[in-house]
Coordinates of C-alpha atoms (C1' of nucleotides) in Angstrom, one line a residue:
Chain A
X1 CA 5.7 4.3 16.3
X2 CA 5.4 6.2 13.5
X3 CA 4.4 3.6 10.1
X4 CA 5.6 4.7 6.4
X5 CA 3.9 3.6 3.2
X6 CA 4.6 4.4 -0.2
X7 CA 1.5 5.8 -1.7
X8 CA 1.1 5.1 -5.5
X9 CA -1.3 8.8 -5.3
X10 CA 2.0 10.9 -4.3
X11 CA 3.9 8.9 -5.0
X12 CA 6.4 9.3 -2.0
X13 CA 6.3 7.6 1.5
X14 CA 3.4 9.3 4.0
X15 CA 3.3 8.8 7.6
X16 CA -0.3 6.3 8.1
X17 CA -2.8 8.0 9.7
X18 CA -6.0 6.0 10.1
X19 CA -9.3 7.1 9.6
X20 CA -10.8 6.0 12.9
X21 CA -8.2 5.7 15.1
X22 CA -7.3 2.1 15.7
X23 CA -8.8 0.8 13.0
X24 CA -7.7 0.7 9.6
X25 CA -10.1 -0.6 6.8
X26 CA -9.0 -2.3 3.6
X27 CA -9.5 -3.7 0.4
X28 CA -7.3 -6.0 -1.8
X29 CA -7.8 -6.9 -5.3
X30 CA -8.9 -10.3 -5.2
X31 CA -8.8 -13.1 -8.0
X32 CA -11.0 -13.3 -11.4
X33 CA -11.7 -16.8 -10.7
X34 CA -11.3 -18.2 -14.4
X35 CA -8.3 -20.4 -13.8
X36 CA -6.0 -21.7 -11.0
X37 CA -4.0 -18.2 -9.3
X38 CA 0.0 -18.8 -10.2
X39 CA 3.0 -17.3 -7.9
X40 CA 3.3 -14.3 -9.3
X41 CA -0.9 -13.5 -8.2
X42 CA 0.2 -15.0 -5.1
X43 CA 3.3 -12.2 -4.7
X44 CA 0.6 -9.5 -4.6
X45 CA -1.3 -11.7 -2.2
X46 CA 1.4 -12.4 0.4
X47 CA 2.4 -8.6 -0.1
X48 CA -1.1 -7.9 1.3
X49 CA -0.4 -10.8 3.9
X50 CA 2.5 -9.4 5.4
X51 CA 0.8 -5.6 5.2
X52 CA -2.2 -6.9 7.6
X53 CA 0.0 -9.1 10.1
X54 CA 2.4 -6.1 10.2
X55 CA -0.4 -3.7 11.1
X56 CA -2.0 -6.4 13.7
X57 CA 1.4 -6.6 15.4
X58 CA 1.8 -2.7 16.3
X59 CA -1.6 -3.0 17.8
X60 CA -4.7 -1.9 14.8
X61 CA -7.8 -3.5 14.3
X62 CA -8.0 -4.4 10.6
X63 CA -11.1 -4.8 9.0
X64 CA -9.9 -6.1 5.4
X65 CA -12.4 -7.1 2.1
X66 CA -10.9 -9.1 -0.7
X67 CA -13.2 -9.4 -4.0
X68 CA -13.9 -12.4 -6.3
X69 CA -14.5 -11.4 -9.4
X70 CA -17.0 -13.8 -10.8
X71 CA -18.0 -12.4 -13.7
X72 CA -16.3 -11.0 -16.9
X73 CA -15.1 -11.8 -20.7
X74 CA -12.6 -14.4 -19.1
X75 CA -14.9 -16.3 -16.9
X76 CA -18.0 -16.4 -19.5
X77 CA -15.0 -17.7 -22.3
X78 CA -14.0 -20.4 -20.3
X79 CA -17.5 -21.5 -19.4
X80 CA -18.5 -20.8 -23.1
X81 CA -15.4 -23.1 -24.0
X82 CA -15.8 -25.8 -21.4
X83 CA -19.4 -26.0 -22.0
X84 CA -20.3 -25.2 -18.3
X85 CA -22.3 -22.8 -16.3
X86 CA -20.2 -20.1 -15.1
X87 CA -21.1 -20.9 -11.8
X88 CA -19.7 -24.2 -12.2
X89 CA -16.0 -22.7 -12.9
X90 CA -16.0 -19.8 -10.5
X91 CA -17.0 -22.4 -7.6
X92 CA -14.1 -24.1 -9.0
X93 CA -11.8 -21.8 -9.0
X94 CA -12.3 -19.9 -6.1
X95 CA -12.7 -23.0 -4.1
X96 CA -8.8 -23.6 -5.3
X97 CA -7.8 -19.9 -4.5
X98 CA -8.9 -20.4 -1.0
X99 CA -7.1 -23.8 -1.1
X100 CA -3.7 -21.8 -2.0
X101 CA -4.6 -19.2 0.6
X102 CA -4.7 -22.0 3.4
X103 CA -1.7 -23.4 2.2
X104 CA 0.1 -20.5 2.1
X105 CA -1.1 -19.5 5.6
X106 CA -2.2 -16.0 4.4
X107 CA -4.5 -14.6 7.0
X108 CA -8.3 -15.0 4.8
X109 CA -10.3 -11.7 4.4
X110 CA -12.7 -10.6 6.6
X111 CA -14.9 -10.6 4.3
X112 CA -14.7 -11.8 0.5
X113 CA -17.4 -10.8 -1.4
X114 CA -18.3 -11.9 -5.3
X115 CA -19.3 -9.8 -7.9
X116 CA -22.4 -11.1 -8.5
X117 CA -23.9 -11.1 -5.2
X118 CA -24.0 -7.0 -5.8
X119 CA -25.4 -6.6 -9.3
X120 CA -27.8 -4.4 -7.4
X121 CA -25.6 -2.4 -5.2
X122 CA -23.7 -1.6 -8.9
X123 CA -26.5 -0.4 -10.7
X124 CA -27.7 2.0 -8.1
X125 CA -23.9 3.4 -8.5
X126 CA -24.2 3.4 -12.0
X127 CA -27.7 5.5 -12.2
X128 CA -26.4 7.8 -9.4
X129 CA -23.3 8.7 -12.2
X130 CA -25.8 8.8 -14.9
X131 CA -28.3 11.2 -12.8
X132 CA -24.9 13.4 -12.0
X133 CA -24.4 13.4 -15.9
X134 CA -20.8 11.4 -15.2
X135 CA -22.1 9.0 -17.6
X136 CA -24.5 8.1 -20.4
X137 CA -25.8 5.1 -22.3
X138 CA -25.7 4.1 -25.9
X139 CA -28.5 2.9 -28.1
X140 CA -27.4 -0.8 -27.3
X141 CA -28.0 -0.6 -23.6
X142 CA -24.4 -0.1 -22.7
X143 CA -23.1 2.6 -20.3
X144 CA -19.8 4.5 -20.3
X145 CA -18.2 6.5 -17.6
X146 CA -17.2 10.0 -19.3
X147 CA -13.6 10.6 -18.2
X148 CA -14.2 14.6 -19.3
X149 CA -16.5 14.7 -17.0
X150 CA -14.3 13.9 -14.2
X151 CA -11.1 16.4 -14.0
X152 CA -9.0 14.4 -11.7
X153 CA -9.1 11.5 -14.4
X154 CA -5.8 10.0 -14.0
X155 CA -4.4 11.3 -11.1
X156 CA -3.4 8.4 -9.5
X157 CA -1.8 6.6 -13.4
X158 CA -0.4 10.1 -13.5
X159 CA -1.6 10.1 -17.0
X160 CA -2.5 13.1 -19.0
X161 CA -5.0 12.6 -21.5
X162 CA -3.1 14.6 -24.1
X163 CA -0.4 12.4 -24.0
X164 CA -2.2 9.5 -24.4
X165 CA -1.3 7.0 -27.2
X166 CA -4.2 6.2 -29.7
X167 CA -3.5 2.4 -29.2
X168 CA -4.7 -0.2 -31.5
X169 CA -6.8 -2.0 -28.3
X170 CA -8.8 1.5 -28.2
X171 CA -9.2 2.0 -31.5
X172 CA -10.9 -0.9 -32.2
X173 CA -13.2 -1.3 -29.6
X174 CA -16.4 -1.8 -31.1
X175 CA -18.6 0.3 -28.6
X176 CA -19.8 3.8 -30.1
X177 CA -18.2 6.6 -26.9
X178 CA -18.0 10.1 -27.0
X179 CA -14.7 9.7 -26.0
X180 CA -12.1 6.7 -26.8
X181 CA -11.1 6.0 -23.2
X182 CA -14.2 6.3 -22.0
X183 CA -15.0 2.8 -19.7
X184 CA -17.6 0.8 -19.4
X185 CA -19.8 0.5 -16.6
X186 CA -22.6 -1.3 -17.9
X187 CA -21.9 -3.8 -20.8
X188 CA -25.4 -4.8 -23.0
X189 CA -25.8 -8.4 -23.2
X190 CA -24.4 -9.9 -26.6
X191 CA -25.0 -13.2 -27.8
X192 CA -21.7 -14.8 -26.8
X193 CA -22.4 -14.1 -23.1
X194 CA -25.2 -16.7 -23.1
X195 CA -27.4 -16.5 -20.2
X196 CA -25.2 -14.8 -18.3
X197 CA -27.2 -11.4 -17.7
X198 CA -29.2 -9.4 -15.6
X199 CA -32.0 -6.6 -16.1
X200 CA -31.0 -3.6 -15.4
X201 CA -32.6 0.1 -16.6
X202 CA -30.6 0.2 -19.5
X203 CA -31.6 -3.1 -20.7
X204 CA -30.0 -6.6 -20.3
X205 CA -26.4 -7.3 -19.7
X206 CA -23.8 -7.3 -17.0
X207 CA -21.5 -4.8 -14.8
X208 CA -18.3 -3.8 -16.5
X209 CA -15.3 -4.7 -14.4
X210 CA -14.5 -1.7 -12.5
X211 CA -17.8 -1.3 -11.1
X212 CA -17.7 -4.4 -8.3
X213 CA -14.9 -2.7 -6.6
X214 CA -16.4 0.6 -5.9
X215 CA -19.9 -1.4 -5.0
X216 CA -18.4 -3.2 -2.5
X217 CA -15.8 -1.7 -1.1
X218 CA -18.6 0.9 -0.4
X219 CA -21.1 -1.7 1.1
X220 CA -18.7 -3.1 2.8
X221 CA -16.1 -0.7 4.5
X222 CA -17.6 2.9 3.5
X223 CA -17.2 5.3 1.2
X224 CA -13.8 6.6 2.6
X225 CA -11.2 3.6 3.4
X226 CA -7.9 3.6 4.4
X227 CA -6.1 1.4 2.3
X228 CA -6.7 0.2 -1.4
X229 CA -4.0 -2.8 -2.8
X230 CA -3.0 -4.3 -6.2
X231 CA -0.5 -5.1 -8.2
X232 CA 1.1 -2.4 -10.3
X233 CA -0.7 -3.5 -13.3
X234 CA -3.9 -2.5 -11.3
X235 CA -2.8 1.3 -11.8
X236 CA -4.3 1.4 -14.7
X237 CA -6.7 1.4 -16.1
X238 CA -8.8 -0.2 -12.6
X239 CA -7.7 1.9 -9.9
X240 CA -7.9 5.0 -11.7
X241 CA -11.2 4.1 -13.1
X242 CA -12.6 3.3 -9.7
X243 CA -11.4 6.6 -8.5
X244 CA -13.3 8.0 -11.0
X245 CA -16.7 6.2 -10.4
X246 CA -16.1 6.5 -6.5
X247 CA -15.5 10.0 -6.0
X248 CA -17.7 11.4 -8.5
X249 CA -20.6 9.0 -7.3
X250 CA -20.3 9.6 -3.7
X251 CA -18.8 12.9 -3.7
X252 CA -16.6 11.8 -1.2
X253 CA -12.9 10.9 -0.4
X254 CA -12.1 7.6 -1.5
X255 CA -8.9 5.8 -0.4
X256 CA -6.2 7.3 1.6
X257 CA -3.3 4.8 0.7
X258 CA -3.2 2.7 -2.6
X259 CA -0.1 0.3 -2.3
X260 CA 0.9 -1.7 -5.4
X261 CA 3.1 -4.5 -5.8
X262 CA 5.6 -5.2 -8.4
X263 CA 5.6 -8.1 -10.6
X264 CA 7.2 -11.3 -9.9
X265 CA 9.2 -12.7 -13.0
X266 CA 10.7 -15.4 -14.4
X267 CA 13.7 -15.4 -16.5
X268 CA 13.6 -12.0 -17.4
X269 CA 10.2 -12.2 -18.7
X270 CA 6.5 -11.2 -16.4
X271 CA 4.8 -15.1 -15.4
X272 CA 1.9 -14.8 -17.6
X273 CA -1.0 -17.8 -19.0
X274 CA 0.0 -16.8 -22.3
X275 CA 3.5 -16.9 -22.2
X276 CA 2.8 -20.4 -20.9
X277 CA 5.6 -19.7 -18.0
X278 CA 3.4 -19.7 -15.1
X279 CA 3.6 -22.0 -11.9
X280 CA 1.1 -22.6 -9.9
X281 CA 1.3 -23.9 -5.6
X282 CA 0.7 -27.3 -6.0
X283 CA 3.0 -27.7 -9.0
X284 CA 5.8 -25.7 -6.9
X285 CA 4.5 -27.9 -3.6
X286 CA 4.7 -31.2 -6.0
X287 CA 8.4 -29.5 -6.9
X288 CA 9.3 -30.1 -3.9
X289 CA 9.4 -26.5 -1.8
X290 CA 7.0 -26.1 1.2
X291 CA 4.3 -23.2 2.0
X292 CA 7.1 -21.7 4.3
X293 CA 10.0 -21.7 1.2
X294 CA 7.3 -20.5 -1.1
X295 CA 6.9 -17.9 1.2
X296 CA 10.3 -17.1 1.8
X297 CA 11.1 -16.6 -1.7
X298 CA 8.3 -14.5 -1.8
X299 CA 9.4 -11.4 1.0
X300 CA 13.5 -11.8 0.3
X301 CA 13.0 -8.9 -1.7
X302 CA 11.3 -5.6 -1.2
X303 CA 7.4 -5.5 -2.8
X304 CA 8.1 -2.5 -4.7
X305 CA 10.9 -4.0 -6.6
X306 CA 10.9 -6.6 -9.2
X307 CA 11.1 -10.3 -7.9
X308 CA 13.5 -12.5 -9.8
X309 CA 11.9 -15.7 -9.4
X310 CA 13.9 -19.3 -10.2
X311 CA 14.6 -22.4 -8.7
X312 CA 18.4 -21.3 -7.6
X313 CA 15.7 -18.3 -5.1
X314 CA 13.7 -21.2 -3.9
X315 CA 16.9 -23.3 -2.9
X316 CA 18.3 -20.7 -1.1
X317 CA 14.6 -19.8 0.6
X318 CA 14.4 -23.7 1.7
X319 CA 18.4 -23.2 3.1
X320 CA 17.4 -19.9 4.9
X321 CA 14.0 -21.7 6.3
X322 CA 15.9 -24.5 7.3
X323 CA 18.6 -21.8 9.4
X324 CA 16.0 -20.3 11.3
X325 CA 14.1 -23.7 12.1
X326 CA 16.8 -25.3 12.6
X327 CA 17.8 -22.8 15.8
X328 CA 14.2 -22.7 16.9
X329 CA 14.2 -26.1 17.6
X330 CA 17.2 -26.0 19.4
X331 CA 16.1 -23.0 21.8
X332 CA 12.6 -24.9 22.3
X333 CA 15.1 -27.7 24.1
X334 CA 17.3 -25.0 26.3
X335 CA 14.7 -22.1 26.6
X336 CA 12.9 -21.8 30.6
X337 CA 9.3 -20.4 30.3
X338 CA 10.4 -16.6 30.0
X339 CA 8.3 -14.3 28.0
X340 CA 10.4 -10.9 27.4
X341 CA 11.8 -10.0 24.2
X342 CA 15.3 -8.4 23.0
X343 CA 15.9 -5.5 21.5
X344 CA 15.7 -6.9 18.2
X345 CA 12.5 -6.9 18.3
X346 CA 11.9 -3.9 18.0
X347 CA 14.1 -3.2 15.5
X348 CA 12.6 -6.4 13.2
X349 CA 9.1 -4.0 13.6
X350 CA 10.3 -0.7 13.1
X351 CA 12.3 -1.6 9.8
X352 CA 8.5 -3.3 8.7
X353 CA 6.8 -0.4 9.8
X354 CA 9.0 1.7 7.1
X355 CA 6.9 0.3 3.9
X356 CA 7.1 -3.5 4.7
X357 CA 11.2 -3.8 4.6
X358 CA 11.1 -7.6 4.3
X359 CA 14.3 -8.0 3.1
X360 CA 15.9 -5.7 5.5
X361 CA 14.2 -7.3 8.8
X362 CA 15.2 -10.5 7.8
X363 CA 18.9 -9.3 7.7
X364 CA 18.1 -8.4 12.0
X365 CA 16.9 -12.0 12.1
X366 CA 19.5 -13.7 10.3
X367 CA 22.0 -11.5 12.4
X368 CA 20.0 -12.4 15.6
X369 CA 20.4 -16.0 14.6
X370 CA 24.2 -16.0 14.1
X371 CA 24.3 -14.6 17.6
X372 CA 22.3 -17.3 19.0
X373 CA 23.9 -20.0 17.2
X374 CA 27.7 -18.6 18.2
X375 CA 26.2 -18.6 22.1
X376 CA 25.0 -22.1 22.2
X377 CA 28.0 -23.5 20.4
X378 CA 30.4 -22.1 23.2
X379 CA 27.8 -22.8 26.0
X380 CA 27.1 -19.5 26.7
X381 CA 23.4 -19.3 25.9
X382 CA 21.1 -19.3 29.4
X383 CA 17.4 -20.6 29.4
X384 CA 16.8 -17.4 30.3
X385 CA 18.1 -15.8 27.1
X386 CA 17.2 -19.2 24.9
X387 CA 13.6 -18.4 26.2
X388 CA 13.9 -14.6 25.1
X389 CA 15.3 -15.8 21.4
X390 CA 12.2 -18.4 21.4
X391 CA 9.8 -15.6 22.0
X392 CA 11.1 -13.2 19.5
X393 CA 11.3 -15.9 16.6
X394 CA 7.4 -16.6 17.6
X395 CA 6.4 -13.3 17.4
X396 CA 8.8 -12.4 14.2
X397 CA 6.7 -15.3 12.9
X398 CA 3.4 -14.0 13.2
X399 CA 4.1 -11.7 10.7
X400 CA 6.5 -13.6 8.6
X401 CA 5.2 -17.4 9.4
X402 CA 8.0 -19.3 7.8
X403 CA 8.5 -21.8 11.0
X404 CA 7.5 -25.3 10.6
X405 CA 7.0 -25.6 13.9
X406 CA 8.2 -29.8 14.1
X407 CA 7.1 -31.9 11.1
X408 CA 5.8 -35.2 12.6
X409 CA 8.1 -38.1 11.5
X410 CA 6.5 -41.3 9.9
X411 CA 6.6 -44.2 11.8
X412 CA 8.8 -45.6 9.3
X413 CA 11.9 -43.2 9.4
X414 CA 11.0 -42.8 13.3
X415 CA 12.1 -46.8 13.4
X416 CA 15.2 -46.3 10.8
X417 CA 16.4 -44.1 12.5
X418 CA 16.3 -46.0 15.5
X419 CA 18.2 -48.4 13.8
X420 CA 20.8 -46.3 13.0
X421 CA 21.5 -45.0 16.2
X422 CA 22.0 -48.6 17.7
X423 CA 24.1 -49.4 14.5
X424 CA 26.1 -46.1 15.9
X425 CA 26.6 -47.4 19.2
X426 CA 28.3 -50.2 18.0
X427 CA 30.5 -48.6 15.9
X428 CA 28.9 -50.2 13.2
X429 CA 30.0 -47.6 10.8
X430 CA 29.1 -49.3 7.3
X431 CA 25.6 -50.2 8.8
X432 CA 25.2 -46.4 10.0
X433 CA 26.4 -45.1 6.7
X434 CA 23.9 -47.4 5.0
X435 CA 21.0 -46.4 7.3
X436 CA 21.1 -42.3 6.8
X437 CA 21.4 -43.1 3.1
X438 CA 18.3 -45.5 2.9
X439 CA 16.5 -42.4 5.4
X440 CA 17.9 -40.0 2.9
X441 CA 15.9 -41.8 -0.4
X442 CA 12.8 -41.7 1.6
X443 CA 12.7 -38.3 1.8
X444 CA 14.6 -37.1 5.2
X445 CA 17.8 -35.9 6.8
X446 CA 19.2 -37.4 9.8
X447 CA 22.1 -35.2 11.5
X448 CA 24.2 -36.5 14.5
X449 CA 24.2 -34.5 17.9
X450 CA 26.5 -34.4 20.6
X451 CA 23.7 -36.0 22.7
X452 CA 21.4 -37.9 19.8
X453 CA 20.3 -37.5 16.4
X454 CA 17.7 -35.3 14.7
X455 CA 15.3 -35.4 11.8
X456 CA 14.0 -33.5 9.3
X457 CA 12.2 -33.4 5.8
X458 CA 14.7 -33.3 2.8
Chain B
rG1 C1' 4.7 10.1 -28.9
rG2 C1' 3.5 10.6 -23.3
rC3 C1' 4.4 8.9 -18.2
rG4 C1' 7.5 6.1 -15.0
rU5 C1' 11.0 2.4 -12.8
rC6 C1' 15.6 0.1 -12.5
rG7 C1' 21.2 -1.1 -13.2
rU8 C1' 25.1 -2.6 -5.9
rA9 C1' 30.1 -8.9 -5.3
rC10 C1' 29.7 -15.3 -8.7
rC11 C1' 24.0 -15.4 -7.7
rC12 C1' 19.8 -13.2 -4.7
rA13 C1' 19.3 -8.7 -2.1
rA14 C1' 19.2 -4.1 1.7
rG15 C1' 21.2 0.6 1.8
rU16 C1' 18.3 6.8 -1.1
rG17 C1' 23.6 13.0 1.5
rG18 C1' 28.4 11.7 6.7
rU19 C1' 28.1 5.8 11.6
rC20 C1' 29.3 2.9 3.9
rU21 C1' 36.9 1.1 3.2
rA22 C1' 28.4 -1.0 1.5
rA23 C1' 23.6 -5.3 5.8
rG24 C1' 21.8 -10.1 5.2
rG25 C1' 21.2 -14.9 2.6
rG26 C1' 23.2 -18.5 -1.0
rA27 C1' 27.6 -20.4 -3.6
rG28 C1' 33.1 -20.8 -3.2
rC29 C1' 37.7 -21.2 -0.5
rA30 C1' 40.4 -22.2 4.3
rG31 C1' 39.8 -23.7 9.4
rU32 C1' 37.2 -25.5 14.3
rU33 C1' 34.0 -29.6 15.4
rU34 C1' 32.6 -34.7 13.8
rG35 C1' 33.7 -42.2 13.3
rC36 C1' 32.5 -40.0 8.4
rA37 C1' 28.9 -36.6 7.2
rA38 C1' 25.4 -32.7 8.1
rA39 C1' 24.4 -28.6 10.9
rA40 C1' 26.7 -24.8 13.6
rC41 C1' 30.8 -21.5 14.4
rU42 C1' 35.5 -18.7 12.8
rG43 C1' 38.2 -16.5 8.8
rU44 C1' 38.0 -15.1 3.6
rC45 C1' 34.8 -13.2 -0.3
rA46 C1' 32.7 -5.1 -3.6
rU47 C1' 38.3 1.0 -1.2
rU48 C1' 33.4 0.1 -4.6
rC49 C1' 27.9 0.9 -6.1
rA50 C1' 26.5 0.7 -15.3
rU51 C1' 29.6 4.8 -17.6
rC52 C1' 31.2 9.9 -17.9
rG53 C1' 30.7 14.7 -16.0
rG54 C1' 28.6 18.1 -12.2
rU55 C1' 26.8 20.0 -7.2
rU56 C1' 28.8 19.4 -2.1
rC57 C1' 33.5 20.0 3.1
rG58 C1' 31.3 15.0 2.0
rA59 C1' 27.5 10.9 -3.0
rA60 C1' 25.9 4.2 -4.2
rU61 C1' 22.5 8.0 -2.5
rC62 C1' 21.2 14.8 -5.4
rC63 C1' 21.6 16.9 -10.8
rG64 C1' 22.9 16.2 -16.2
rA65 C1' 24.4 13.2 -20.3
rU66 C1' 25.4 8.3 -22.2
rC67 C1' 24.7 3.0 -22.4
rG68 C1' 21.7 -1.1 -20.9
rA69 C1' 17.1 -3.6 -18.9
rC70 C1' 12.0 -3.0 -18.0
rG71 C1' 6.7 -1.3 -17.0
rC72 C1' 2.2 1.5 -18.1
rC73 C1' -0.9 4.4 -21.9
rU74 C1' -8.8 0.0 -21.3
rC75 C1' -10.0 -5.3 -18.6
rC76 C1' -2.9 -9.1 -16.9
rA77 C1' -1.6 -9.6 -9.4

RNA sequence: GGCGUCGUACCCAAGUGGUCUAAGGGAGCAGUUUGCAAAACUGUCAUUCAUCGGUUCGAAUCCGAUCGACGCCUCCA
């Protein structure tokens, strides 16, 4: 099967070809670990997510590195402000990203590795560009990355330096460069960034923030990968700079395929801490919605587009989560042991495999449900088929994992319900009535069968 | 100033030259079922894809203009 992704470089869909065959290495933007990750940094994360299980379910070995970046003006300000260490907030707060991670039952990196841990690996990269005359250092101790120097600079931004707008950020960055947009690879220490620093040839200071990703994604996958994500905002100016240090460090090919996500917003504006919009998982889980909503919500629209997020998209996620339980439950009761799968299948994999069509593959599976759904009401569904629909929605959900596979019902309710169904027997309708509304404050649904009841989380 | 994206029903959202009188989900309405509900099922719900032109045998899909929303141009996923 031939896979499609939209590549950011040519913009345009390319067939994927893998480096090594069978394998296909990657690296994903990780979290600067200054404060808790909201939904929006979890879009881009889930985007990744579904990219990897997609690629493990037509058959590839992924080997896949996520950064932490654990060091830069946003971590040192919030130590500086909280009057801690900065290792004492990046433990934090990477300690809570991998709690969301877990929760949201993204498939952890093979590897994760922190900036910190490769000061070393950096400034070997660094004095490679400086002995190749890609960079220089100023009389502080700083070092910039010359973008002249480097004649594919912007390539992948498709920005042309003439065009470029003389913004006020530039302008007044205090650094002495030969050229405005040159970058930083190598910031000297200042007096704000405490003891936060490290020796290095040029003096004592810290990595600027491009430099950890080329580093590492070299120690740790090669200097040619297959793969590079983000979210859009990544474009520029990170991707493009680490293009730059990359390529002209190692004179070799860098990444093949550099996906990007869109932005997820809220009310017509981008989530952002300053904007004070943002939502985080536990204050969504608190909210009510589960990992498998969250996650819902999440792929019900393409990653290249614009997510519209609200609380009317989480509704309908829960609604559409509940659907597609609700039928798995009820083929895990007719379903024989069978292990074959219908031509959906197929389809479902082959509309992924076409730049992760989330949207689209869950309009198979919704229609797949329907069918299911219209069988079993008229009696027409056999174990044999039940145990083919079972099968499907188990694998579907390896890539998508949105089942809840049974929720374990307190004691309490378990008893209530009980009560309720003798009350039914009886005809004790007011009694009944009473019951599924007491259940219904606690937290759960009880629905009538034709043979029984059944029980699930509000 | 430069580069780029988007505008599909009440809402969300696929579709990127013919199978589109446009998938799927949610909401609504009507019905089947049910002690009543809920769920599920059935029917209904865009001859039309921001607007206006053009190309084509054929356009939501290509081109141009207009209107509207938005992103990037040094540290935000």
């Amino acid at each position: 099967m031939n896979i499609k992704f939209y590549n950011t470089l040519s913009r345009q869909k390319e067939i994927f070809k893998p480096i090594k065959s069978g394998e296909v290495s990657i690296y994903t933007c990780g979290p600067t670990v200054y404060s808790r990750s909201h939904i929006g940094n979890f879009r881009t994360f889930l985007f990744e997510d579904i990219l990897k299980r997609v690629l493990l379910a037509v058959g590839y070995r992924v080997k896949h590195v996520m950064n932490i970046t654990d060091v830069d003006d946003k971590t040192i300000n919030k130590a500086n402000n909280e009057n801690k260490t900065l290792a004492e907030i990046t433990s934090k707060y990477t300690a809570e990203f991998m709690e969301d991670v877990a929760t949201l039952k993204i498939l952890p990196a093979d590897e994760l590795p922190v900036a910190t841990d490769h000061i070393q690996e950096m400034i070997s990269m660094i004095s490679a560009l400086i002995k190749k005359g890609n960079a220089y250092s100023t009389d502080d101790g700083s070092v910039f990355f010359s973008i002249e120097s480097y004649k594919d600079y912007g390539k992948l931004a498709h920005l042309n330096l003439k065009g470029l707008k003389q913004t006020d950020r530039v302008a007044a960055d205090e650094y002495t460069k030969d050229h405005p947009q040159d970058f930083a690879l190598w910031k000297a220490w200042k007096e704000e960034d405490g003891d936060v620093s490290w020796n290095s040839p040029w003096g004592k200071g810290r990595p600027g923030w491009h430099m950890e990703c080329s580093a590492m994604s070299t120690k740790y996958l090669g200097n040619h990968l297959d793969i590079h994500c983000g979210g859009v905002d990544n474009i520029f100016p990170h991707h493009e700079n680490e293009i730059a240090q990359s390529c002209a460090a190692l004179d070799s090919e860098f990444v093949n395929i550099w996906m990007h996500s869109e932005h997820l917003i809220m009310t017509d504006e981008k989530m952002s801490k300053s904007l004070g919009n943002i939502k985080t998982i536990p204050e969504l889980l608190a909210d009510g919605h589960s990992a498998e909503s969250l996650r819902f919500a999440l792929i019900s629209s393409h990653y290249r587009s614009k997510l519209a997020f609200s609380n009317n998209k989480l509704d309908e996620a829960k609604k559409s989560v509940h659907r597609i339980n609700e039928l798995y439950q009820k083929l895990t009761e007719i379903a024989d042991s069978g292990k074959s799968l219908p031509d959906e299948y197929d389809l479902f994999i082959e509309i992924l495999a076409d730049d992760l069509n989330t949207p689209k593959a869950l309009g198979v599976l919704f229609n797949y449900v329907r069918d299911l759904n219209r069988k079993i009401d008229n009696v027409q569904l056999s174990k044999k088929e039940a145990a083919m629909g079972l099968f499907f929605l188990n694998k579907a959900d390896e890539i998508l994992s949105i089942l809840k596979k049974q929720d374990d019902i307190p004691e309490i309710i378990a008893q209530l319900v009980e009560k309720r169904e003798t009350a039914r027997k009886e005809k004790n309708w007011q009694l009944s009535d009473d019951l599924r509304e007491e259940i219904k404050e606690k937290g759960w649904i009880v629905e009538d069968l034709h043979d029984g009841t059944k029980c699930y989380p509000l």
